[in-house]
Coordinates of N, CA and C in Angstrom, one line a residue:
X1 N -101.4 15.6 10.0 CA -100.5 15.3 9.0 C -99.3 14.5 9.6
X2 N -99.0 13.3 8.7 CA -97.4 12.7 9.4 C -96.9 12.6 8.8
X3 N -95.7 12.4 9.0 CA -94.2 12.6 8.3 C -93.5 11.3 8.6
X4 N -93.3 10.2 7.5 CA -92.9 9.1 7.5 C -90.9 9.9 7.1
X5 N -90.3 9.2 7.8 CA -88.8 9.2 7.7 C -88.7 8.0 7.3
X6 N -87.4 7.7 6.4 CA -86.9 6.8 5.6 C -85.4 6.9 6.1
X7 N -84.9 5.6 6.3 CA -83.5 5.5 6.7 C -82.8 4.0 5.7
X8 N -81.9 4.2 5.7 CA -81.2 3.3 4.7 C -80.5 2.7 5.0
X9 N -80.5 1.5 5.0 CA -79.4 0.6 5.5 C -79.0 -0.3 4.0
X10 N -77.9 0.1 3.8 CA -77.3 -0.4 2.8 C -76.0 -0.4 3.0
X11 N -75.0 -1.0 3.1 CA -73.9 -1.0 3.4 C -73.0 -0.8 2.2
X12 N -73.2 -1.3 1.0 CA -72.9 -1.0 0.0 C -73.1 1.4 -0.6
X13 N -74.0 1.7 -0.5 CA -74.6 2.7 -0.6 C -74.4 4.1 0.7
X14 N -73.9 3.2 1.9 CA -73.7 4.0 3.2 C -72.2 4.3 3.1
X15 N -71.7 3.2 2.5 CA -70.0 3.7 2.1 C -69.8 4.4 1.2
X16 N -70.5 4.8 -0.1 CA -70.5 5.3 -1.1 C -70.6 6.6 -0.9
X17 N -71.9 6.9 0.0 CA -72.4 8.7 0.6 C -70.6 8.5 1.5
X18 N -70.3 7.6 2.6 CA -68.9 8.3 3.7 C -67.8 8.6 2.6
X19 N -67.8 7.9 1.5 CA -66.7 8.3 0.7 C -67.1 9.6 0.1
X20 N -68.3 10.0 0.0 CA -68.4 11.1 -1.4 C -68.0 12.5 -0.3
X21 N -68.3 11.9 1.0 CA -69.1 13.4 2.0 C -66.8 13.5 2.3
X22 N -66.6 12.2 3.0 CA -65.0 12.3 2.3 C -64.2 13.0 1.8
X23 N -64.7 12.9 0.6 CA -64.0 13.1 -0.5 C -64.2 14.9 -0.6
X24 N -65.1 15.3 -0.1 CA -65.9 16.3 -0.2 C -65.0 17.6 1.0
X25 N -64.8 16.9 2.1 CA -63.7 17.5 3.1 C -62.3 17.4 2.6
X26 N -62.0 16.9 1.7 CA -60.8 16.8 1.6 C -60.1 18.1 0.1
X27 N -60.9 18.0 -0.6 CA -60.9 18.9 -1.8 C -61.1 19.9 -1.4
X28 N -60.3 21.0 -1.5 CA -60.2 22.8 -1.5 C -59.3 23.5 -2.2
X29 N -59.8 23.9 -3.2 CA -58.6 25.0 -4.1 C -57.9 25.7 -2.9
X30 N -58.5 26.5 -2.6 CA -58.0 27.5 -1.6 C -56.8 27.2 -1.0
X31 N -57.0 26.1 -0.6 CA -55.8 25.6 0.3 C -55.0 24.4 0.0
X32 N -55.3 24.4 -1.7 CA -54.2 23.7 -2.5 C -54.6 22.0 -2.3
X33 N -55.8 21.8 -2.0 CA -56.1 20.2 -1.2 C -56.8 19.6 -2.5
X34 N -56.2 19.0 -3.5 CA -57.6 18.3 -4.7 C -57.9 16.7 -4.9
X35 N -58.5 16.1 -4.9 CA -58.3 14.5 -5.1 C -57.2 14.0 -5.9
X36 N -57.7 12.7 -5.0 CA -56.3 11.6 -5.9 C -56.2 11.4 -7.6
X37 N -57.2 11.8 -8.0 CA -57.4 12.2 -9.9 C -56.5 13.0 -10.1
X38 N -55.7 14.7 -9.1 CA -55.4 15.2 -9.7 C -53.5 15.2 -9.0
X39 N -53.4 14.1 -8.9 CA -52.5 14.0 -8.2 C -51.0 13.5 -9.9
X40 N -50.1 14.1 -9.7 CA -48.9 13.5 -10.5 C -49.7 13.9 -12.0
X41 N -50.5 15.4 -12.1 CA -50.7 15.7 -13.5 C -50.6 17.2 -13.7
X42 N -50.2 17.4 -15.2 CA -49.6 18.4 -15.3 C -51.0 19.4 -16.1
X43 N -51.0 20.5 -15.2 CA -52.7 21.1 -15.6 C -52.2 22.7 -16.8
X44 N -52.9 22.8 -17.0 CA -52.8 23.6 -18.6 C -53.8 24.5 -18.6
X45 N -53.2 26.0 -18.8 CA -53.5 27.2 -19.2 C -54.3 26.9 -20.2
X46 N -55.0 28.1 -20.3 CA -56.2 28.2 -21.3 C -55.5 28.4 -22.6
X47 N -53.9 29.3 -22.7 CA -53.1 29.7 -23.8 C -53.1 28.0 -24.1
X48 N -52.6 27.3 -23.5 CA -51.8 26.0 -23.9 C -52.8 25.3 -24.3
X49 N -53.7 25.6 -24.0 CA -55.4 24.4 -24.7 C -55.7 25.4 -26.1
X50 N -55.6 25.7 -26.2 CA -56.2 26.9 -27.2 C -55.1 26.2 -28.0
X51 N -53.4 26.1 -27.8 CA -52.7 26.5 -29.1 C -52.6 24.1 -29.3
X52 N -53.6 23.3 -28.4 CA -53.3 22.1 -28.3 C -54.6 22.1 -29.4
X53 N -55.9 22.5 -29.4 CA -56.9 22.4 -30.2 C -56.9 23.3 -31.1
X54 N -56.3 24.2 -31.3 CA -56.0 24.8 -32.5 C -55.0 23.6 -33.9
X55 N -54.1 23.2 -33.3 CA -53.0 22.3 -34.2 C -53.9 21.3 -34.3
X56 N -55.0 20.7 -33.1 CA -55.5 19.0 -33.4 C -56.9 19.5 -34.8
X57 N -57.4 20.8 -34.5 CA -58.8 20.9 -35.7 C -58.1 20.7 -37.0
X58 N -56.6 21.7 -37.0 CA -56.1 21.6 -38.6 C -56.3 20.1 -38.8
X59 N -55.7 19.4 -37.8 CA -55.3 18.1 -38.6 C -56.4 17.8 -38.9
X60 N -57.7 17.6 -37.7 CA -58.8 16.9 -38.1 C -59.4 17.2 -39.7
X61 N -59.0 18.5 -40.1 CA -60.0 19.2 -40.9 C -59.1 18.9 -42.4
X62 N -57.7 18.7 -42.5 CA -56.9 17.7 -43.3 C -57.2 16.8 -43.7
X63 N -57.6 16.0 -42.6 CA -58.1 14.2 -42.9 C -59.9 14.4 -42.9
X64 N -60.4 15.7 -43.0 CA -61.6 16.1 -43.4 C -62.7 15.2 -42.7
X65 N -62.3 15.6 -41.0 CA -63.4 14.5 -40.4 C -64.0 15.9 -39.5
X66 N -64.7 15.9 -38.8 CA -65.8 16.4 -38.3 C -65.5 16.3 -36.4
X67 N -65.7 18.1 -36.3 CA -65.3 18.5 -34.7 C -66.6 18.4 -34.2
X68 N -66.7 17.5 -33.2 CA -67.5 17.1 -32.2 C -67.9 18.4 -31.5
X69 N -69.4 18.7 -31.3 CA -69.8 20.2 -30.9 C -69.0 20.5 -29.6
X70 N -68.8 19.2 -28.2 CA -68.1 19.5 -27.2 C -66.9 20.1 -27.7
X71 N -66.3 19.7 -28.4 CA -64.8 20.0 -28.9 C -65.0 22.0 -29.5
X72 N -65.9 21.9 -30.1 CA -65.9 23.2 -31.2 C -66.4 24.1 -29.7
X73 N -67.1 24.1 -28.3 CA -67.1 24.6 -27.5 C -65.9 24.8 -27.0
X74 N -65.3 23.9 -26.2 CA -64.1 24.1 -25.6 C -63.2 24.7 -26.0
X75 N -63.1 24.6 -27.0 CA -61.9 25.7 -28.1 C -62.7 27.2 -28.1
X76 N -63.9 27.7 -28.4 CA -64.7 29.0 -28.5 C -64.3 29.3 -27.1
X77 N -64.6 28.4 -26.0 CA -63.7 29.1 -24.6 C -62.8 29.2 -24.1
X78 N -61.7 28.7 -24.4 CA -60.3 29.1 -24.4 C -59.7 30.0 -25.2
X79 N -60.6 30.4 -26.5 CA -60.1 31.4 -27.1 C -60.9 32.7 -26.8
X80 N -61.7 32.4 -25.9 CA -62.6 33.8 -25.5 C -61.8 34.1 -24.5
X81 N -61.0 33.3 -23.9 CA -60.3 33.7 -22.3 C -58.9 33.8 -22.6
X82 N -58.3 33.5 -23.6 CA -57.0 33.2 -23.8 C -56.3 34.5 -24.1
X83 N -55.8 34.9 -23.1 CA -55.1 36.5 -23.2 C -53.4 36.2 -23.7
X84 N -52.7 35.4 -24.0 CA -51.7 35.4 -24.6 C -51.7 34.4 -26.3
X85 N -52.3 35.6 -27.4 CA -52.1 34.7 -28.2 C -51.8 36.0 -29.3
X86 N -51.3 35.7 -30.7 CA -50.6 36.5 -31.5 C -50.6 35.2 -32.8
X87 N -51.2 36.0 -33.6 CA -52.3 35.5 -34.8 C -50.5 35.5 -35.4
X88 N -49.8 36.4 -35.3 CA -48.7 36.3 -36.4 C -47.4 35.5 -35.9
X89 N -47.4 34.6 -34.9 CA -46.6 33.8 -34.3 C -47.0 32.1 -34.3
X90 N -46.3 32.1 -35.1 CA -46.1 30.1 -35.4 C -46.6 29.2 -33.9
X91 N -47.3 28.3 -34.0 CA -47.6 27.3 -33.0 C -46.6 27.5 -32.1
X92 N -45.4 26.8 -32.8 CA -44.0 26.8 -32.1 C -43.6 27.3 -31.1
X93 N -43.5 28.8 -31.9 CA -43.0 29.7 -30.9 C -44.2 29.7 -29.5
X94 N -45.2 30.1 -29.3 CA -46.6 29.9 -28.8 C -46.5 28.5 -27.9
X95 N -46.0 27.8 -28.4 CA -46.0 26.6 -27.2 C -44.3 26.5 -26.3
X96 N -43.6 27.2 -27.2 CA -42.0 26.9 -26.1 C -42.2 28.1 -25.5
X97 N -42.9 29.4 -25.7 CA -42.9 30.5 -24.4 C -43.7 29.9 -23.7
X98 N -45.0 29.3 -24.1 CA -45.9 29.2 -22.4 C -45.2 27.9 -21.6
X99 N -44.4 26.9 -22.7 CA -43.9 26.2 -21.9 C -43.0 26.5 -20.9
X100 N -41.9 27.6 -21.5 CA -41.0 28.2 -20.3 C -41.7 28.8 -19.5
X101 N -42.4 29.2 -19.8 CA -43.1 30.2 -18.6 C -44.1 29.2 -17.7
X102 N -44.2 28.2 -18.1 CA -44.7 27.4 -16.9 C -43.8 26.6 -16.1
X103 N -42.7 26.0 -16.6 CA -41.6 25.6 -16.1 C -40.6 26.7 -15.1
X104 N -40.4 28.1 -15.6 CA -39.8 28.6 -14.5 C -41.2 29.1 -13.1
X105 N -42.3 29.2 -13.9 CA -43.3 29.3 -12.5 C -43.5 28.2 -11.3
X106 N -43.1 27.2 -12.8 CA -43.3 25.6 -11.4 C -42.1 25.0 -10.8
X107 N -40.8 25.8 -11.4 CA -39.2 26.0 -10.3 C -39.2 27.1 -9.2
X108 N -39.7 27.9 -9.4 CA -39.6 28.7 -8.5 C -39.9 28.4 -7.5
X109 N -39.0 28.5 -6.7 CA -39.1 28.6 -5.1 C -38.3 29.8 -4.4
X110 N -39.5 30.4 -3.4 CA -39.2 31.4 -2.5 C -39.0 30.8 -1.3
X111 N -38.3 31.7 -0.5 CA -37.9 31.1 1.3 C -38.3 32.3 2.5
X112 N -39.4 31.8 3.5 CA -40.2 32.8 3.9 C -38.9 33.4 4.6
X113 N -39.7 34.2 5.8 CA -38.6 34.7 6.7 C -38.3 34.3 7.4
X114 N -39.0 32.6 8.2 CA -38.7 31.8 8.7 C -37.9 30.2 8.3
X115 N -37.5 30.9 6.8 CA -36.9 29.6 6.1 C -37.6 28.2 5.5
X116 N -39.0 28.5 5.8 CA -39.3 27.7 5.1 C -39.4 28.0 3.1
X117 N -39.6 26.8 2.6 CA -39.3 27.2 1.1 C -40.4 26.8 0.7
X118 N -41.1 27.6 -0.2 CA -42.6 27.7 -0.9 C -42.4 27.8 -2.5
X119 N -43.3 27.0 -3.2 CA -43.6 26.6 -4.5 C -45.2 27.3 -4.7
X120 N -44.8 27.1 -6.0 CA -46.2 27.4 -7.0 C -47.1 26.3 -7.1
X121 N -47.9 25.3 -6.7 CA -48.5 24.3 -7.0 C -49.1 24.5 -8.7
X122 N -49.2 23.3 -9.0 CA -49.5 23.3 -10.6 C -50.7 24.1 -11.1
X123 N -51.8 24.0 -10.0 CA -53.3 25.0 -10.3 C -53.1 26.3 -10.1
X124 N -51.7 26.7 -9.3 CA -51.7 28.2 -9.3 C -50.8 28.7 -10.1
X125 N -50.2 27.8 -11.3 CA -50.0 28.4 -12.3 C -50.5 28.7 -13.5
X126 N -51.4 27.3 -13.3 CA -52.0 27.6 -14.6 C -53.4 28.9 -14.7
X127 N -53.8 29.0 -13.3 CA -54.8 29.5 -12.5 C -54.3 31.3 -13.1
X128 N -53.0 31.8 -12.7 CA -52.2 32.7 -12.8 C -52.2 33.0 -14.3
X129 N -51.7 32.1 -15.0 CA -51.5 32.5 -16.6 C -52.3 32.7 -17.2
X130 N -54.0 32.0 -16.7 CA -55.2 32.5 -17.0 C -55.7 34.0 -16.7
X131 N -55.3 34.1 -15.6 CA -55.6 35.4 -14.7 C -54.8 36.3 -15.8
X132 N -53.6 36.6 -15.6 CA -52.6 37.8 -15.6 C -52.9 38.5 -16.6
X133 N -53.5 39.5 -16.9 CA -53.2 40.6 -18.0 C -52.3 41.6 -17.6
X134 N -51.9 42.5 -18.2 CA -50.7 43.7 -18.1 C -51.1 44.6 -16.7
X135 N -52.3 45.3 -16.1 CA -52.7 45.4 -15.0 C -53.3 44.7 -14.1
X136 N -52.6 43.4 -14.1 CA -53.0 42.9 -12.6 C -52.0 43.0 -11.4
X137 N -53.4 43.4 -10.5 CA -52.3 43.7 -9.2 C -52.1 42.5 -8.1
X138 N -51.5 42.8 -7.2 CA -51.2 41.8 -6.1 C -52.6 41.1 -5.5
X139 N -53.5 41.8 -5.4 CA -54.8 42.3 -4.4 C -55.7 41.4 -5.2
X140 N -55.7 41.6 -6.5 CA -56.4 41.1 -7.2 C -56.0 39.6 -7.4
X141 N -55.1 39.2 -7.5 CA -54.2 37.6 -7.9 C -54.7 37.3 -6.6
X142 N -54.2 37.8 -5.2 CA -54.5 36.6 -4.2 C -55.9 37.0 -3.7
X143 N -57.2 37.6 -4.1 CA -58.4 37.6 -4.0 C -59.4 36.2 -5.2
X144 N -58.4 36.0 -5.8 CA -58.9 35.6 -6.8 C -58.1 33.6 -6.7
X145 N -56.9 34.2 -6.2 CA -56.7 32.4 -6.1 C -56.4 32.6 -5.0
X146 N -56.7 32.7 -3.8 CA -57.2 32.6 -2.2 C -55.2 31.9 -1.7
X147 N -54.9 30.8 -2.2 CA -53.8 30.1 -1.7 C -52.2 31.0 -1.7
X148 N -52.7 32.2 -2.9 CA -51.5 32.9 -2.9 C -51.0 33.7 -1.6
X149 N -51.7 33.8 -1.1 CA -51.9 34.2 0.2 C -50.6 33.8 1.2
X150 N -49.6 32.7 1.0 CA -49.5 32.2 1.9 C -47.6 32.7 1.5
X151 N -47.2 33.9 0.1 CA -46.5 34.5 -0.4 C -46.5 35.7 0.2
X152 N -45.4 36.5 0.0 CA -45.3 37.8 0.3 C -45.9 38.6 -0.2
X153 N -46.2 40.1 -0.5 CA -46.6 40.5 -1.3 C -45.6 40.4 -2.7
X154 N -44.5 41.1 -2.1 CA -43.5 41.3 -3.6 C -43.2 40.2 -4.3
X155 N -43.3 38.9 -3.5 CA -42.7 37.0 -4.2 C -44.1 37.4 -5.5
X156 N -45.7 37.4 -4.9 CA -46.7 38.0 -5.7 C -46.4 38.6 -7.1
X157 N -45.6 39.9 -6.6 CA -45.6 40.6 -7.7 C -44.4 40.4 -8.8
X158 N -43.7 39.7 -7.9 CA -42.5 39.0 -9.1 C -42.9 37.9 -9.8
X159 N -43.8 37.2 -9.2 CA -44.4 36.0 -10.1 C -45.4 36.9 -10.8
X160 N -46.0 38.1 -11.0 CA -46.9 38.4 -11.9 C -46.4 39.3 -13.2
X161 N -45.2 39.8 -12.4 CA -44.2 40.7 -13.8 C -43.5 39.4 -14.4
X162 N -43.1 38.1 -13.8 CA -42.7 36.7 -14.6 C -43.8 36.9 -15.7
X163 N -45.1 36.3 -15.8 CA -46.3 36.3 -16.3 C -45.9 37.7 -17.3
X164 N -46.3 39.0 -17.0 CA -46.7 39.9 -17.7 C -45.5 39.9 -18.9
X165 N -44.0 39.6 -18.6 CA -43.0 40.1 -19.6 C -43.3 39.4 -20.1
X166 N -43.7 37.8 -20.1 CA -44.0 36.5 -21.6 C -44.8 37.3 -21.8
X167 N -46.4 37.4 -21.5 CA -47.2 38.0 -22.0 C -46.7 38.9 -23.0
X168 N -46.2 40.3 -22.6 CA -46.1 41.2 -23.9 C -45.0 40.5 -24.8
X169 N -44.2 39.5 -24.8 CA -43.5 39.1 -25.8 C -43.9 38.0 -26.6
X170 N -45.2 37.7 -26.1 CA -46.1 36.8 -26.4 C -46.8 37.8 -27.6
X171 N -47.9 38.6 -27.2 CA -48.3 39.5 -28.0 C -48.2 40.6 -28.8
X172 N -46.3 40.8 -28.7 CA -45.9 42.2 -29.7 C -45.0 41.1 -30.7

């Protein structure tokens, strides 16, 4: 039996694979590293998608047009995951809490014990506001978003009681 090997010379197609393989070393949640796509954008909790496609169906369903099945997904899962929401609270209210609450997560800055000063990056907030229910612990947040890691424990647990107190004032 023989085994013909195939090699490619394409110069076009050989840059394409160094960029993808690239591109591929360079992206890691873990360690806060994502492409140039996600560079200078502001990323969104499943609360904040949920209360963004909730207000766009009414309208659609006003002007009596028709939700695209992608669409009628994406909303079934953010409303299956969406741990801060309260059926008897106005849009309004519902979008200026998660908005403060993402604005004081993404001001926050802590100062280690060697003075350097550390931030929230945008995916570990939104990552976080997805996460947080009323019992989450430290152990659990930085097993689950690997980068938190690089906090104290307690910086941890003050950014997760931040989270929990919207939450319950979100939901009572």
């Amino acid at each position: 039996q023989t085994h013909t090997h195939y090699t490619i010379h394409h110069p076009t197609f050989n840059t394409y694979i160094m960029e993808e393989i690239s591109q591929a070393n360079i992206e890691d949640a873990a360690e806060l590293k994502f492409g140039a796509e996600f560079e200078d954008i502001d990323i969104l909790s499943n609360a904040q998608v949920a209360v963004i496609l909730q207000v766009s169906a009414r309208s659609a369903v006003n002007r009596d047009e028709e939700l695209h099945e992608v669409y009628r997904k994406t909303q079934k899962y953010v409303e299956r995951y969406n741990t801060m929401t309260n059926k008897e609270k106005n849009n309004q209210e519902l979008v200026k809490e998660l908005d403060n609450l993402q604005d004081v997560l993404t001001t926050l800055r802590k100062e280690t014990d060697v003075g350097d000063e550390l931030e929230l990056h945008g995916f570990e907030v939104a990552a976080l506001m997805n996460l947080v229910a009323t019992d989450t612990a430290v152990e659990e947040a930085v097993t689950l978003i690997p980068s938190l890691s690089r906090f104290p424990e307690t910086v941890v647990d003050e950014i997760l009681d931040l989270i929990r107190t919207t939450m319950i004032r979100i939901v009572s």
